Amino acid sequence: MLMAELKERLLPPKPQSAVNLRDASYRASASGRQPFQGMDLLGLKKRGQGLRSWIRVDTSGNSQIIEVDKFTMMRRCDLPARDLRLLDPLFVYPSTILGREKAIVVNLEQIRCIITADEVLLLNSLDSYVLQYVVELQRRLTSGVGEVWQSEGPELNRRRSSRSFDNSFGSTSPDYLPFEFRALEVALEAACTFLDSQAAELEIEAYPLLDELTSKISTLNLERVRRLKSRLVALTRRVQKVRDEIEQLMDDDGDMAEMYLTEKKSRMESSFYGDQSLMGFRSIDGLSISAPVSPVSSPPETRRLEKSLSIARSRHESMRSSESTTESIEELEMLLEAYFVVIDSTLNKLTSLKEYIDDTEDFINIQLDNVRNQLIQFELLLTTATFVVAIFGVVAGIFGMNFAIPMFDDPGAFKWVLIVTGICGIIIFCAFVWFFKYRRLMPL
């Protein structure tokens, strides 16, 4: 009962027309097929293997919670174990975007998911950012394109409908993004927004604290600034890692081409259908499909026609793949460049804040040096005055010796001794002060 309530809170609201796929994950459908073919969830539970809860979002925007073990997920997405380990919430890994043969592994802050050409699989979490990612992805997938086009004029609608007609025959429009790129865009947007909000909160907290520190240097304020700087360094490191990951993808065309999953899937399907058509052509000519074709028994015309068809089909597929790969790289590059600008702006904010903290520290050090210099000057004056006062002790020691001189019989001799000693002390003190100023040991 508790698990059901937890799943109800976790699942975002779905349209009324959506199929309740969540229930279908626990029981077979009318045709006897499960959402994950070849996976027996009840058998896994009975065997006691470690199941992990995932949120699945398909291309139509429908979501469901499924429980899959690690090995089933590896077979389904064709991923090695080290890639799934990047998504483990028990370990802390830096931000990573990996393009594989059938999936894109995304680890961006709280968003840890696997993106394929048909679905997005997220680790089930109670984090609000994960739920926001699911809701935003569903909103973008379920929002009708026609609803946006209706208010833009008939001419623009006609041009865009012609482009969508071309897309159905393999021509990629600049306005079109495949499913995996849309899911990746939402993940990048969520990560960049999360990091930017944290940078903004840090700025709001930092500037008043630094201004207070410059006006009043205390142990409490210094400790608060030290904690603030530690948070700033940690956040800067995370932002820098996301920025480096996006920049690395933009610099490598091969990695970007590897991430275009929809195109690779369509090429595999077209190649499969092409092979089937070629096998049908062989069967029409009376050739055996199951047995190997002997080059001696095959007619020369059939072999030449088969060879020409194979060469033409391979050239056509290579030309289509090269053109579409170039266009997809441009699309993905523009997508990554947009969020690279956003994350670079966040990094510039943090860099400016760090420079402000460094300037504040330099200002505080200058203030402390100034106070230290004033203390040294005061100590120098105090030492000079102590030396002058010591002269009176020397004179008293001389006149305190036990010997007789005529000056002891004069009643005004004591007064003259004090006056002369005081004048000599003042002259010596002034001479020392002049010397200090002359050598610039004291301000003029």
XYZ file of C-alpha atoms in Angstrom:
444
model
C 0.000 0.000 0.000
C 2.822 2.381 0.838
C 4.560 1.585 -2.434
C 1.389 2.290 -4.389
C 0.935 5.669 -2.707
C 4.568 6.513 -3.380
C 4.197 5.690 -7.052
C 1.015 7.728 -7.299
C 2.838 10.755 -5.903
C 5.803 10.164 -8.156
C 4.004 9.714 -11.437
C 3.228 13.033 -13.177
C -0.325 13.647 -14.418
C -1.081 12.080 -17.780
C -3.699 12.895 -20.409
C -7.026 11.102 -20.225
C -6.376 9.468 -23.568
C -3.112 7.934 -22.423
C -3.012 4.244 -21.764
C -2.408 3.169 -18.210
C 0.949 1.618 -18.893
C 1.818 1.434 -15.249
C -0.667 -1.384 -14.670
C 0.473 -3.059 -17.850
C 3.987 -3.342 -16.428
C 2.724 -5.731 -13.766
C 0.312 -7.839 -15.862
C 0.295 -9.004 -19.438
C -1.752 -7.167 -22.011
C -4.578 -8.665 -24.072
C -2.092 -9.908 -26.654
C 0.067 -11.474 -23.978
C 2.989 -9.050 -24.512
C 4.687 -7.143 -21.719
C 6.210 -3.649 -22.008
C 9.674 -5.227 -21.842
C 9.698 -8.279 -24.048
C 11.738 -11.153 -22.762
C 11.671 -9.889 -19.164
C 9.784 -11.799 -16.487
C 9.384 -9.397 -13.592
C 7.663 -11.926 -11.365
C 10.370 -14.450 -12.040
C 12.999 -11.890 -11.167
C 11.280 -11.116 -7.895
C 11.062 -14.789 -7.065
C 14.720 -15.320 -7.767
C 15.526 -12.427 -5.448
C 17.689 -10.504 -7.893
C 18.218 -6.816 -7.257
C 15.505 -4.858 -9.013
C 15.688 -1.138 -9.517
C 12.756 1.169 -10.115
C 12.878 3.200 -13.337
C 10.596 5.842 -14.836
C 9.960 5.153 -18.509
C 8.760 7.867 -20.905
C 8.006 6.874 -24.490
C 7.835 8.987 -27.639
C 4.141 9.745 -27.065
C 4.769 11.233 -23.632
C 3.268 8.337 -21.663
C 5.082 7.460 -18.455
C 5.175 4.382 -16.277
C 7.203 2.940 -13.425
C 8.963 -0.322 -14.173
C 11.247 -2.519 -12.101
C 14.171 -3.942 -14.025
C 17.401 -5.571 -12.921
C 20.776 -4.423 -14.163
C 21.437 -7.283 -16.583
C 18.078 -6.896 -18.314
C 18.749 -3.177 -18.753
C 22.201 -3.943 -20.150
C 20.727 -6.340 -22.723
C 17.885 -3.997 -23.624
C 19.989 -0.866 -24.174
C 23.157 -2.696 -25.273
C 25.233 -0.968 -22.582
C 28.252 -2.208 -20.626
C 28.139 -2.403 -16.853
C 30.444 0.594 -16.393
C 27.943 2.859 -18.156
C 25.124 1.773 -15.854
C 27.445 2.309 -12.913
C 27.556 6.016 -13.832
C 23.837 6.189 -13.051
C 24.103 4.518 -9.666
C 22.874 6.992 -7.003
C 25.104 5.345 -4.396
C 28.206 6.653 -6.179
C 29.164 10.206 -7.019
C 30.412 10.588 -10.576
C 31.110 13.802 -12.502
C 28.737 14.941 -15.217
C 28.979 12.743 -18.286
C 27.241 12.420 -21.671
C 28.124 9.198 -23.505
C 26.933 8.197 -26.975
C 26.632 4.468 -27.523
C 25.345 2.254 -30.331
C 21.702 2.170 -29.197
C 21.525 4.656 -26.326
C 22.787 7.903 -24.842
C 23.881 7.747 -21.200
C 23.273 11.079 -19.461
C 24.550 11.938 -15.993
C 23.917 15.645 -15.423
C 23.546 16.637 -11.779
C 20.261 15.055 -10.558
C 19.252 13.903 -14.057
C 20.540 10.370 -14.590
C 18.880 8.653 -17.500
C 19.279 6.432 -20.548
C 17.942 7.851 -23.811
C 17.146 5.559 -26.730
C 15.411 6.187 -30.030
C 12.058 5.112 -28.536
C 12.126 5.866 -24.809
C 13.788 7.576 -21.868
C 14.610 5.589 -18.739
C 15.249 7.524 -15.529
C 16.148 6.202 -12.146
C 13.067 6.550 -9.963
C 13.803 9.283 -7.461
C 11.866 11.556 -5.161
C 14.009 14.501 -6.239
C 11.876 17.384 -7.462
C 14.212 18.041 -10.397
C 13.663 14.494 -11.706
C 9.904 14.961 -11.532
C 10.192 18.339 -13.236
C 12.247 16.705 -15.996
C 9.531 14.071 -16.558
C 6.755 16.665 -16.576
C 8.615 18.977 -18.955
C 9.504 16.116 -21.313
C 5.886 14.958 -21.358
C 4.700 18.489 -22.025
C 7.016 18.864 -25.016
C 6.172 15.446 -26.410
C 2.407 15.740 -26.002
C 2.093 19.367 -27.174
C 0.754 19.303 -30.713
C 2.880 20.909 -33.365
C -0.198 22.044 -35.264
C -1.376 24.061 -32.280
C 1.740 26.196 -32.499
C 1.501 26.608 -36.250
C -2.105 27.756 -36.412
C -1.328 31.344 -35.421
C 1.567 31.830 -37.838
C -0.211 32.282 -41.144
C -1.227 29.962 -43.990
C 1.919 30.535 -46.046
C 4.232 29.503 -43.202
C 1.987 26.527 -42.493
C 2.193 25.466 -46.119
C 6.011 25.686 -46.134
C 6.307 23.779 -42.874
C 3.840 21.125 -43.992
C 5.903 20.639 -47.146
C 8.997 20.248 -44.974
C 7.205 17.706 -42.788
C 6.206 15.880 -46.005
C 9.872 15.807 -46.976
C 10.786 14.511 -43.518
C 8.581 11.470 -44.041
C 10.819 10.536 -46.997
C 14.078 10.964 -45.144
C 14.868 14.645 -45.647
C 15.680 16.250 -42.308
C 14.265 19.708 -41.717
C 16.269 22.251 -39.676
C 13.253 22.705 -37.369
C 12.953 18.988 -36.677
C 14.650 17.312 -33.728
C 14.577 13.560 -33.155
C 13.231 12.135 -29.939
C 16.655 11.553 -28.392
C 17.723 15.156 -29.032
C 14.528 16.513 -27.488
C 15.081 14.386 -24.394
C 18.731 15.453 -24.275
C 17.687 19.087 -24.627
C 15.353 18.826 -21.632
C 18.155 17.198 -19.594
C 20.628 19.934 -20.545
C 18.048 22.602 -19.772
C 17.308 21.077 -16.368
C 21.000 20.810 -15.475
C 21.839 24.323 -16.668
C 18.809 25.789 -14.871
C 19.702 23.971 -11.650
C 23.315 25.149 -11.719
C 22.329 28.695 -12.656
C 19.822 28.876 -9.800
C 22.462 27.691 -7.353
C 24.886 30.303 -8.689
C 22.229 33.009 -8.303
C 21.512 31.955 -4.703
C 25.224 32.019 -3.962
C 25.521 35.515 -5.417
C 22.607 36.795 -3.333
C 24.230 35.421 -0.192
C 27.806 36.356 -1.013
C 27.792 40.068 -1.859
C 26.153 41.339 1.388
C 28.401 39.068 3.445
C 31.540 40.324 1.728
C 30.470 43.948 2.159
C 29.874 43.304 5.855
C 33.307 41.728 6.163
C 35.017 44.780 4.668
C 33.300 47.044 7.193
C 33.788 44.752 10.205
C 36.517 42.130 10.315
C 35.545 39.505 12.859
C 36.067 35.800 13.412
C 32.405 35.043 12.696
C 32.417 36.878 9.365
C 35.692 35.243 8.336
C 34.254 31.801 9.086
C 31.141 32.535 7.035
C 33.249 33.702 4.103
C 35.384 30.573 4.358
C 32.285 28.343 4.110
C 30.970 30.447 1.242
C 34.230 30.071 -0.648
C 34.174 26.289 -0.157
C 30.677 26.115 -1.663
C 31.791 28.357 -4.511
C 34.761 26.139 -5.345
C 32.590 22.998 -5.329
C 29.905 24.601 -7.537
C 32.518 25.983 -9.932
C 34.001 22.525 -10.314
C 30.594 21.051 -11.189
C 29.789 23.813 -13.685
C 33.236 23.483 -15.248
C 32.737 19.733 -15.692
C 29.400 20.217 -17.482
C 30.947 22.901 -19.681
C 33.944 20.704 -20.544
C 31.639 17.780 -21.351
C 29.565 19.867 -23.776
C 32.685 21.368 -25.330
C 34.224 17.928 -25.778
C 31.098 16.734 -27.597
C 31.112 19.803 -29.838
C 34.751 19.218 -30.777
C 34.237 15.557 -31.742
C 32.054 15.030 -34.819
C 32.221 11.259 -34.414
C 30.667 11.351 -30.945
C 27.903 13.654 -32.160
C 27.156 11.385 -35.125
C 27.068 8.400 -32.760
C 24.326 10.070 -30.719
C 21.908 10.264 -33.667
C 19.995 7.120 -32.723
C 16.893 7.631 -34.870
C 18.952 7.823 -38.041
C 20.920 4.700 -37.167
C 17.687 2.853 -36.431
C 16.143 3.932 -39.742
C 19.292 2.886 -41.626
C 19.192 -0.533 -39.998
C 15.525 -0.949 -40.888
C 16.061 0.173 -44.487
C 19.023 -2.181 -44.791
C 16.891 -5.019 -43.412
C 14.048 -4.293 -45.831
C 16.546 -3.988 -48.685
C 17.972 -7.410 -47.902
C 14.461 -8.853 -47.786
C 13.636 -7.347 -51.183
C 16.849 -8.767 -52.620
C 15.988 -12.194 -51.229
C 12.525 -11.886 -52.782
C 14.117 -11.028 -56.119
C 16.212 -14.161 -55.871
C 13.158 -16.289 -55.089
C 11.333 -14.897 -58.100
C 14.174 -15.954 -60.369
C 13.857 -19.493 -59.004
C 16.870 -19.381 -56.731
C 16.843 -21.156 -53.394
C 16.883 -18.837 -50.400
C 17.969 -21.378 -47.845
C 20.728 -22.965 -49.924
C 23.847 -21.020 -50.923
C 23.970 -19.819 -54.513
C 26.709 -21.362 -56.575
C 28.481 -18.940 -58.874
C 28.774 -21.715 -61.505
C 25.038 -22.517 -61.601
C 23.877 -18.882 -61.530
C 23.297 -17.262 -64.862
C 25.736 -14.436 -65.742
C 22.911 -11.950 -66.271
C 21.519 -12.637 -62.778
C 24.929 -12.199 -61.139
C 25.577 -8.946 -63.011
C 22.124 -7.589 -62.129
C 22.542 -8.600 -58.473
C 25.974 -6.962 -58.316
C 24.756 -3.742 -59.933
C 21.774 -3.576 -57.551
C 24.053 -4.119 -54.556
C 26.509 -1.415 -55.675
C 23.723 1.078 -56.403
C 22.030 0.380 -53.083
C 25.305 0.750 -51.150
C 26.128 4.032 -52.921
C 22.653 5.379 -52.270
C 22.779 4.453 -48.586
C 26.273 5.911 -48.160
C 25.250 9.203 -49.801
C 22.088 9.421 -47.682
C 23.952 8.551 -44.490
C 26.717 11.103 -45.138
C 24.258 13.898 -45.915
C 21.967 13.114 -42.990
C 24.946 12.693 -40.649
C 26.225 16.140 -41.608
C 22.801 17.672 -41.028
C 22.323 15.828 -37.723
C 25.750 16.957 -36.555
C 24.772 20.524 -37.372
C 21.491 20.160 -35.487
C 23.148 18.640 -32.431
C 25.991 21.134 -32.611
C 23.560 24.060 -32.577
C 21.696 22.450 -29.667
C 24.889 21.948 -27.676
C 26.153 25.400 -28.571
C 23.012 27.030 -27.150
C 23.433 25.351 -23.781
C 27.192 25.838 -23.901
C 26.519 29.578 -23.937
C 24.176 29.198 -20.944
C 26.604 27.133 -18.857
C 29.479 29.411 -19.866
C 27.483 32.394 -18.617
C 26.949 30.596 -15.296
C 30.666 29.889 -15.112
C 31.409 33.565 -15.774
C 29.114 34.495 -12.875
C 30.980 32.190 -10.548
C 34.329 33.437 -11.844
C 33.287 37.046 -11.218
C 32.141 36.099 -7.717
C 35.450 34.371 -7.029
C 37.332 37.432 -8.251
C 35.197 39.599 -5.964
C 36.059 37.322 -3.040
C 39.747 37.494 -3.946
C 39.565 41.287 -4.158
C 37.853 41.384 -0.759
C 40.570 39.178 0.698
C 43.247 41.434 -0.778
C 41.498 44.475 0.662
C 41.296 42.831 4.091
C 44.968 41.880 3.911
C 45.838 45.488 3.037
C 43.823 46.696 6.010
C 45.533 44.228 8.301
C 48.940 45.212 6.954
C 48.106 48.853 7.570
C 47.140 48.115 11.181
C 50.302 46.056 11.598
C 52.401 48.908 10.262
C 50.747 51.329 12.670
C 51.509 48.997 15.554
C 55.150 48.770 14.440
C 55.408 52.579 14.274
C 53.875 52.917 17.735
C 56.282 50.307 19.054
C 59.174 52.236 17.516
C 58.104 55.466 19.198
C 57.590 53.656 22.479
C 61.070 52.162 22.269
C 62.563 55.595 21.584
C 60.715 57.125 24.528
C 61.920 54.287 26.770
C 65.489 55.051 25.708
C 65.049 58.727 26.591
C 63.604 57.853 30.008
C 66.549 55.518 30.580
C 68.837 58.597 30.416
C 67.313 59.829 33.674
C 68.195 56.503 35.245
C 71.780 56.810 34.095
C 72.088 60.342 35.583
C 70.490 59.204 38.851
C 72.912 56.286 39.023
C 75.883 58.564 38.515
C 74.824 61.052 41.193
C 73.910 58.231 43.565
C 77.496 57.055 43.925
C 79.151 57.580 47.301
C 81.674 60.378 46.564
C 81.787 64.027 47.584
C 81.582 66.884 45.049
C 80.898 70.619 45.626
C 77.623 70.430 43.601
C 75.943 68.517 46.414
C 76.204 71.581 48.650
C 74.320 73.814 46.147
C 70.547 73.873 46.891
C 69.570 74.513 43.195
C 71.810 71.858 41.700
C 69.041 69.202 41.650
C 66.776 71.485 39.672
C 69.423 72.215 37.076
C 70.277 68.547 36.736
C 66.630 67.720 35.958
C 66.315 70.584 33.459
C 69.480 69.730 31.575
C 68.663 66.002 31.521
C 65.126 66.674 30.280
C 66.330 68.994 27.501
C 68.915 66.444 26.394
C 66.264 63.702 26.363
C 63.883 65.815 24.265
C 66.675 66.641 21.815
C 67.611 62.985 21.509
C 63.939 61.977 21.015
C 63.444 64.616 18.293
C 66.629 63.484 16.602
C 65.373 59.903 16.507
C 61.976 60.982 15.093
C 63.659 63.072 12.401
C 65.863 60.117 11.502
C 62.865 57.812 11.224
C 61.066 60.214 8.908
C 64.193 60.805 6.903
C 64.534 57.048 6.324
C 60.759 56.818 5.611
C 60.191 54.490 8.523
C 57.280 56.679 9.602
C 54.735 58.698 7.586
C 55.661 62.327 7.041
